[in-house]
Coordinates of C-alpha atoms and ligand atoms in Angstrom, one line a residue:
M201 CA 0.0 0.0 0.0
R202 CA 1.3 3.5 -0.9
P203 CA 1.7 6.2 1.7
F204 CA -1.6 8.2 1.6
V205 CA 0.3 11.5 1.0
E206 CA 1.2 10.2 -2.5
L207 CA -2.5 9.6 -3.3
I208 CA -3.3 13.2 -2.2
S209 CA -0.6 14.6 -4.5
K210 CA -1.7 12.4 -7.4
K211 CA -5.2 13.9 -7.1
R212 CA -3.9 17.4 -6.4
D213 CA -2.0 17.1 -9.8
G214 CA -5.2 16.2 -11.6
L215 CA -4.6 12.5 -12.2
A216 CA -7.3 9.9 -11.8
L217 CA -7.1 7.5 -8.8
T218 CA -7.2 3.8 -9.4
D219 CA -10.0 1.6 -7.9
Q220 CA -7.4 0.3 -5.4
E221 CA -6.4 3.8 -4.3
I222 CA -10.0 4.8 -3.8
H223 CA -10.6 1.7 -1.8
Q224 CA -7.5 2.6 0.4
F225 CA -9.0 6.1 0.9
V226 CA -12.4 5.0 2.0
M227 CA -11.3 2.1 4.1
G228 CA -8.6 4.2 5.7
A229 CA -11.1 6.9 6.6
V230 CA -13.6 4.4 8.1
Q231 CA -10.9 2.4 10.0
G232 CA -9.3 5.5 11.4
T233 CA -5.9 4.9 9.8
I234 CA -5.9 8.1 7.8
A235 CA -5.9 11.4 9.8
D236 CA -8.7 13.9 9.4
Y237 CA -6.3 16.5 8.0
Q238 CA -5.3 14.0 5.2
I239 CA -8.9 13.1 4.5
S240 CA -9.7 16.8 4.3
A241 CA -6.8 17.4 1.9
M242 CA -8.0 14.6 -0.4
L243 CA -11.5 16.0 -0.3
M244 CA -10.1 19.4 -1.3
A245 CA -8.1 17.9 -4.1
I246 CA -11.2 16.1 -5.4
F247 CA -13.1 19.4 -5.0
C248 CA -10.5 21.3 -7.1
R249 CA -9.7 18.6 -9.7
G250 CA -13.0 16.6 -10.0
M251 CA -13.3 12.9 -10.7
T252 CA -13.9 10.9 -13.9
E253 CA -17.1 8.9 -14.1
D254 CA -15.2 5.7 -13.4
E255 CA -13.6 7.2 -10.2
T256 CA -17.1 8.5 -9.1
V257 CA -18.6 5.0 -9.6
C258 CA -15.8 3.5 -7.6
L259 CA -16.0 6.0 -4.8
T260 CA -19.8 5.5 -4.6
R261 CA -19.4 1.7 -4.5
E262 CA -16.7 1.9 -1.8
M263 CA -18.8 4.3 0.3
T264 CA -21.8 2.0 -0.1
L265 CA -19.8 -1.0 1.0
S266 CA -18.3 0.9 4.0
G267 CA -21.2 -0.1 6.2
R268 CA -24.4 -2.1 6.2
T269 CA -26.3 -2.6 3.0
V270 CA -30.0 -3.5 3.1
D271 CA -31.2 -6.5 1.1
L272 CA -34.8 -6.0 0.1
S273 CA -34.8 -9.0 -2.3
A274 CA -37.2 -10.9 0.0
L275 CA -39.9 -8.3 -0.7
P276 CA -42.1 -8.5 -3.9
G277 CA -40.4 -5.8 -6.0
P278 CA -39.5 -3.6 -7.7
I279 CA -39.3 -1.4 -4.6
A280 CA -39.3 2.4 -5.1
D281 CA -37.6 5.3 -3.4
K282 CA -37.3 9.0 -4.1
H283 CA -34.7 11.6 -3.3
S284 CA -34.8 15.4 -3.4
T285 CA -31.7 17.5 -3.3
G286 CA -33.6 19.8 -1.0
G287 CA -36.0 22.6 -1.5
V288 CA -38.4 25.0 0.3
A289 CA -42.0 23.8 0.8
D290 CA -41.1 20.5 -0.8
T291 CA -43.8 18.2 0.6
T292 CA -43.6 15.9 -2.4
T293 CA -42.4 12.8 -0.5
L294 CA -45.4 12.8 1.8
I295 CA -47.7 12.9 -1.2
L296 CA -45.7 10.7 -3.6
A297 CA -45.0 7.8 -1.3
P298 CA -48.6 6.9 -0.6
L299 CA -49.6 7.8 -4.1
V300 CA -47.2 5.3 -5.9
A301 CA -47.8 2.7 -3.2
A302 CA -51.5 3.0 -4.0
C303 CA -50.7 2.4 -7.7
G304 CA -49.1 -0.9 -6.7
V305 CA -45.4 0.0 -6.4
P306 CA -44.1 -0.6 -2.9
V307 CA -42.1 2.2 -1.3
F308 CA -39.3 1.6 1.2
K309 CA -38.0 5.1 2.1
M310 CA -35.1 5.6 4.4
S311 CA -34.4 9.2 5.3
G312 CA -31.6 11.0 7.1
R313 CA -32.6 13.8 9.4
G314 CA -30.4 16.5 7.8
L315 CA -30.2 20.2 8.3
G316 CA -31.9 22.8 6.2
F317 CA -35.0 24.6 5.3
S318 CA -37.8 23.2 7.5
G319 CA -37.3 19.7 8.8
G320 CA -36.8 16.6 6.8
T321 CA -39.4 13.9 6.0
L322 CA -38.9 12.3 9.4
D323 CA -39.5 15.6 11.2
K324 CA -42.6 16.2 9.2
L325 CA -44.1 12.8 9.9
E326 CA -43.1 13.0 13.6
S327 CA -45.3 16.1 13.9
I328 CA -48.2 13.6 13.8
A329 CA -48.8 12.4 17.5
G330 CA -47.2 9.0 18.1
F331 CA -45.7 8.5 14.6
S332 CA -42.4 6.6 14.9
T333 CA -39.7 6.5 12.3
Q334 CA -37.3 4.5 14.5
L335 CA -37.8 1.1 13.0
S336 CA -35.3 -1.7 12.6
V337 CA -34.8 -2.9 9.0
P338 CA -36.7 -6.3 9.7
E339 CA -39.6 -4.3 11.3
A340 CA -39.7 -2.0 8.3
M341 CA -39.6 -4.9 5.8
A342 CA -42.5 -6.6 7.6
L343 CA -44.5 -3.4 7.4
C344 CA -43.6 -2.8 3.7
R345 CA -44.6 -6.4 2.9
K346 CA -48.0 -5.9 4.5
S347 CA -48.9 -2.4 3.4
G348 CA -46.6 -1.6 0.5
I349 CA -45.2 1.5 2.2
V350 CA -42.8 2.3 5.0
I351 CA -40.8 5.4 5.9
L352 CA -38.0 5.1 8.5
G353 CA -34.9 6.8 9.8
Q354 CA -31.6 5.9 8.3
T355 CA -29.8 3.4 10.5
E356 CA -26.4 4.6 11.9
D357 CA -24.5 1.8 10.3
L358 CA -25.4 2.8 6.8
T359 CA -22.5 4.4 4.8
P360 CA -20.2 5.4 7.7
A361 CA -17.8 6.8 5.2
D362 CA -20.3 9.4 4.2
A363 CA -20.8 10.5 7.8
I364 CA -17.0 11.0 8.1
F365 CA -16.6 12.8 4.7
Y366 CA -19.7 15.0 5.2
A367 CA -18.7 16.2 8.6
L368 CA -15.3 17.2 7.2
R369 CA -16.7 18.7 4.0
D370 CA -19.0 20.8 6.1
V371 CA -16.1 22.6 7.8
T372 CA -13.6 22.6 4.9
A373 CA -15.7 24.3 2.2
T374 CA -15.8 21.2 0.1
V375 CA -19.6 20.5 0.1
E376 CA -20.3 21.9 -3.4
S377 CA -18.4 19.3 -5.4
I378 CA -20.3 17.2 -8.0
P379 CA -18.5 13.9 -7.5
L380 CA -18.6 14.3 -3.7
I381 CA -22.4 15.1 -3.7
V382 CA -23.1 12.3 -6.2
S383 CA -21.2 9.7 -4.2
S384 CA -22.7 10.9 -0.9
I385 CA -26.3 10.8 -2.1
M386 CA -26.1 7.7 -4.3
S387 CA -24.1 5.6 -1.8
K388 CA -26.9 6.1 0.8
K389 CA -29.6 5.3 -1.8
I390 CA -27.8 2.2 -3.1
A391 CA -27.1 0.9 0.4
A392 CA -30.8 1.3 1.2
G393 CA -31.5 -1.5 -1.2
T394 CA -34.4 -0.2 -3.4
D395 CA -34.6 -1.0 -7.1
V396 CA -36.2 2.2 -8.6
L397 CA -35.1 5.7 -7.7
A398 CA -36.7 9.0 -8.7
L399 CA -34.4 12.0 -8.1
D400 CA -35.8 15.5 -7.8
V401 CA -32.9 17.8 -8.5
K402 CA -33.9 21.3 -7.5
C403 CA -32.6 24.3 -9.3
G404 CA -32.9 28.0 -8.5
S405 CA -32.7 30.5 -5.6
G406 CA -33.9 28.1 -3.0
A407 CA -31.7 25.1 -4.1
F408 CA -28.2 23.8 -3.7
M409 CA -27.8 24.1 -7.5
K410 CA -28.5 27.7 -8.5
D411 CA -28.2 27.4 -12.3
L412 CA -29.5 24.9 -14.8
D413 CA -26.1 23.8 -16.0
S414 CA -24.9 22.6 -12.6
A415 CA -28.3 21.0 -11.9
Q416 CA -28.1 19.1 -15.2
T417 CA -24.6 17.9 -14.5
L418 CA -25.6 16.7 -11.0
A419 CA -28.8 15.0 -12.3
R420 CA -26.9 13.4 -15.2
D421 CA -24.1 12.1 -13.0
M422 CA -26.4 10.8 -10.3
A423 CA -28.5 9.0 -12.8
A424 CA -25.5 7.6 -14.7
I425 CA -23.7 6.4 -11.5
G426 CA -26.9 4.8 -10.2
R427 CA -27.6 3.0 -13.4
R428 CA -24.0 1.7 -13.6
L429 CA -24.5 0.3 -10.1
G430 CA -27.6 -1.5 -11.1
K431 CA -30.5 0.8 -10.1
R432 CA -33.3 2.0 -12.3
V433 CA -32.7 5.7 -11.8
S434 CA -34.3 8.8 -13.4
A435 CA -34.0 12.5 -12.5
V436 CA -36.4 15.4 -12.9
I437 CA -34.9 18.9 -12.6
T438 CA -37.5 21.2 -11.1
S439 CA -37.5 24.9 -10.4
M440 CA -36.9 26.3 -6.9
A441 CA -37.5 29.9 -8.1
Q442 CA -40.2 30.0 -5.5
P443 CA -41.4 27.7 -2.7
L444 CA -42.9 24.6 -4.3
G445 CA -46.0 24.3 -2.2
R446 CA -48.0 26.7 -0.1
F447 CA -46.7 25.6 3.3
I448 CA -43.2 25.6 4.8
G449 CA -42.9 23.9 8.2
N450 CA -43.4 20.4 9.6
S451 CA -47.1 20.0 10.7
L452 CA -48.0 22.6 8.0
E453 CA -46.5 20.4 5.3
V454 CA -48.3 17.3 6.7
E455 CA -51.5 19.3 6.4
E456 CA -50.8 20.2 2.8
A457 CA -49.9 16.6 2.0
I458 CA -53.3 15.4 3.4
L459 CA -55.1 18.1 1.5
A460 CA -53.3 17.0 -1.7
L461 CA -54.2 13.4 -1.2
R462 CA -57.8 14.4 -0.6
G463 CA -57.6 16.0 -4.1
E464 CA -57.8 19.6 -2.8
V465 CA -54.4 20.9 -4.0
E466 CA -53.4 21.8 -7.5
G467 CA -50.5 23.6 -9.1
D468 CA -46.7 23.2 -8.9
L469 CA -46.6 20.8 -5.9
M470 CA -48.9 18.4 -7.7
E471 CA -47.1 18.8 -11.0
V472 CA -43.7 17.8 -9.5
T473 CA -45.3 15.0 -7.6
Y474 CA -47.0 13.6 -10.7
A475 CA -43.8 14.0 -12.8
L476 CA -41.8 11.9 -10.2
G477 CA -44.7 9.4 -9.9
E478 CA -44.6 9.0 -13.7
E479 CA -40.9 8.2 -13.6
I480 CA -41.4 5.6 -10.8
L481 CA -44.4 3.9 -12.4
V482 CA -42.7 3.6 -15.8
N483 CA -39.3 2.5 -14.3
A484 CA -41.0 -0.1 -12.1
G485 CA -42.7 -1.5 -15.2
R486 CA -46.2 -0.8 -13.9
V487 CA -47.1 1.1 -17.1
S488 CA -45.3 1.8 -20.2
T489 CA -45.9 5.6 -20.8
F490 CA -46.0 8.7 -18.8
Q491 CA -49.6 9.3 -20.0
E492 CA -50.8 6.0 -18.6
A493 CA -48.9 6.7 -15.4
R494 CA -50.5 10.1 -15.0
Q495 CA -53.9 8.6 -15.4
M496 CA -53.2 5.9 -12.8
L497 CA -51.8 8.5 -10.3
K498 CA -54.8 10.8 -10.8
K499 CA -57.2 8.0 -10.3
A500 CA -55.4 7.0 -7.0
V501 CA -56.2 10.5 -5.8
S502 CA -59.7 10.8 -7.1
T503 CA -60.8 7.3 -5.7
G504 CA -59.3 8.0 -2.3
A505 CA -56.9 5.1 -2.6
A506 CA -53.8 7.3 -2.0
L507 CA -55.3 8.9 1.0
K508 CA -56.2 5.5 2.4
K509 CA -52.5 4.4 1.9
M510 CA -51.4 7.5 3.9
C511 CA -53.9 6.5 6.7
L512 CA -52.4 3.0 6.7
L513 CA -48.8 4.4 6.8
I514 CA -49.7 6.7 9.8
R515 CA -51.5 3.9 11.7
Q516 CA -48.9 1.2 11.1
Q517 CA -46.2 3.5 12.5
G518 CA -48.1 4.3 15.7
G519 CA -49.4 7.7 14.6
D520 CA -52.8 9.2 15.2
A521 CA -54.6 8.5 11.9
G522 CA -57.4 10.7 13.0
V523 CA -55.4 13.6 11.4
I524 CA -56.6 12.4 8.0
D525 CA -60.1 13.5 8.7
D526 CA -59.4 16.1 11.4
L527 CA -56.5 18.5 10.7
S528 CA -57.0 20.2 14.0
L529 CA -55.3 17.2 15.6
L530 CA -51.9 18.4 14.2
P531 CA -49.9 20.8 16.3
H532 CA -50.8 24.4 15.8
A533 CA -48.7 27.4 16.6
R534 CA -49.6 29.8 19.4
Y535 CA -49.0 32.9 17.3
A536 CA -49.9 33.6 13.7
F537 CA -49.0 36.9 11.9
S538 CA -49.8 38.2 8.5
V539 CA -46.8 39.8 6.6
P540 CA -48.2 42.8 4.6
A541 CA -47.0 43.8 1.2
P542 CA -44.9 47.1 1.7
K543 CA -46.2 48.4 -1.6
S544 CA -48.4 47.4 -4.5
G545 CA -47.0 45.4 -7.4
Y546 CA -46.4 42.1 -9.1
V547 CA -44.5 39.4 -7.4
G548 CA -41.5 39.5 -9.7
A549 CA -39.0 37.3 -7.9
M550 CA -38.5 35.4 -4.7
H551 CA -35.3 34.9 -2.7
T552 CA -36.4 31.4 -1.9
D553 CA -33.4 30.6 0.2
Q554 CA -34.1 33.6 2.4
I555 CA -37.7 32.4 2.8
G556 CA -36.4 29.0 3.8
L557 CA -33.9 30.5 6.3
T558 CA -36.7 32.6 7.9
S559 CA -38.7 29.4 8.4
V560 CA -35.7 28.0 10.2
L561 CA -35.5 31.1 12.5
L562 CA -39.2 30.7 13.2
G563 CA -38.3 27.2 14.6
A564 CA -39.3 25.0 11.6
G565 CA -35.8 23.7 10.9
R566 CA -32.4 23.2 12.4
Q567 CA -29.3 25.4 12.3
K568 CA -27.3 22.8 14.2
K569 CA -27.8 19.0 14.3
S570 CA -28.7 19.2 18.0
D571 CA -31.4 21.9 17.6
R572 CA -35.0 21.0 18.4
I573 CA -37.6 21.6 15.8
D574 CA -40.9 23.3 16.6
P575 CA -43.4 21.2 14.7
S576 CA -46.0 23.9 14.5
A577 CA -43.8 26.7 13.3
G578 CA -43.5 27.9 9.7
I579 CA -44.9 30.0 6.9
R580 CA -48.0 29.9 4.7
M581 CA -47.3 31.6 1.4
E582 CA -50.2 33.7 0.2
V583 CA -48.7 34.8 -3.2
R584 CA -47.0 33.1 -6.1
L585 CA -44.7 34.6 -8.8
G586 CA -46.7 36.8 -11.2
D587 CA -49.5 37.6 -8.7
Y588 CA -50.5 41.2 -8.3
V589 CA -50.8 42.4 -4.7
R590 CA -52.0 45.6 -3.2
Q591 CA -50.1 47.4 -0.5
G592 CA -51.0 46.0 2.9
A593 CA -52.4 42.7 1.4
P594 CA -50.7 39.6 2.9
L595 CA -47.7 38.2 1.2
C596 CA -47.5 35.3 3.7
T597 CA -48.6 34.2 7.2
V598 CA -46.0 33.2 9.8
F599 CA -46.5 30.8 12.6
A600 CA -44.3 30.5 15.7
S601 CA -44.5 29.8 19.4
T602 CA -43.5 33.4 20.4
D603 CA -44.7 36.7 19.4
S604 CA -41.1 38.0 18.9
A605 CA -40.2 35.2 16.5
C606 CA -43.2 36.2 14.3
H607 CA -42.2 39.9 14.5
N608 CA -38.6 39.2 13.5
A609 CA -39.7 37.3 10.4
V610 CA -41.6 40.2 8.9
I611 CA -38.8 42.2 7.4
P612 CA -36.7 39.3 6.0
L613 CA -39.9 38.0 4.3
Q614 CA -40.8 41.4 2.9
Q615 CA -37.3 41.6 1.5
A616 CA -37.4 38.0 0.1
I617 CA -40.6 38.6 -1.9
V618 CA -39.7 41.1 -4.6
L619 CA -42.5 43.4 -5.9
C620 CA -42.1 45.1 -9.2
D621 CA -44.2 47.2 -11.7
K622 CA -44.2 44.8 -14.6
K623 CA -45.8 41.3 -14.7
P624 CA -42.7 39.0 -14.9
A625 CA -42.3 36.1 -17.3
L626 CA -42.9 32.9 -15.3
P627 CA -40.1 30.4 -15.3
P628 CA -40.9 26.8 -16.3
L629 CA -41.4 24.4 -13.5
I630 CA -40.0 21.2 -15.0
L631 CA -36.7 22.2 -16.4
D632 CA -35.4 18.9 -17.7
R633 CA -35.7 15.1 -17.3
Q634 CA -32.8 12.7 -17.5
Ligands
URA888 N1 -27.0 15.8 0.5 C1 -26.2 14.7 0.8 O1 -26.7 13.7 1.3 N2 -24.9 14.8 0.5 C2 -24.3 15.8 -0.1 O2 -23.1 15.8 -0.3 C3 -25.1 16.9 -0.4 C4 -26.5 16.9 -0.1

């Protein structure tokens, strides 16, 4: 085995690492034989020099094999999963999972808790009284076999290499590297054992990827790496020029998901959900065209089958399924405040990242891993891009457990929702499919 410093200098000089060298890097990190400063130097070299597709495939495979891998072959497949690169008011998982399960494609979704705008899927579901996401893999498999759907927390032993790399990337300015993002996301998804994966790559002011070029590169690379490692992967690139749905926050997003499954929500959130659902149903072989898939998905909503699946999911994981019929059973914030438009005009742009950050300050998300989430906190958007608002009319409503948190959110939100004199051209929602 070569001294690790030689591998760092090789990557620093822009050369490709061999499979054996990548194995040495990942194993050395997990076994503690390479110091954090050397791992960090290698991450920075990868950040600066990039990786070939072969190197990224190898890194992803090695990271996948650095810990436990879940074997779902005992379940009647194909089994589906979905991943979003993270957006604001992105409630799609809570709608999509019961929806495709109701169409006959079982869903086994393992989620990490993560940081960011509002909580993750686990936090949202845990705002339902009693709902547990702490399941063992055998427990989750038994539930999935019975009901066709399960959503659980990622077990600690999955991809330990990613935990080590991500913690170092976070403090060494090396998060925004395509091969490191691809290997991080795809290793977790491959280790989780599902067959079909729909990726929602967000693009725009509220997303990790701010421009279409970088979103396309990320989507193409994730799909290519996933396919080379034996998964049926497709990616949809969707706009994050504004919050996707109307609600940002944990119990608020559960509320929106239930309304959507009742058939009471239209617009961008449903469009993205249907687009991802089409990818899953076609890739799972359930139908052969997007058109047939759309019909099947819409029928699952109109007949109530998808809502019934959501009810089953909540009940089987110990949650109070009464929320399906009675939304008042969800946590509600003590204070609600309307944010008025400072002037009349068209909503010309949104700084979606700032809206997401304000929801975190209201208590809906975490700034540090150890932060507690307030399940009832968040924002209800009252306007979308292109709407005309009069001075004083509400731009959004904020919810928090203190009066001061609501007050503090007003100015950042007024700044984040840009009013202008001319009606803007609206950006497309689905930017690309790979
Ligand atoms: N999400 C992940 O899981 N990993 C990354 O590197 C970036 C986003």
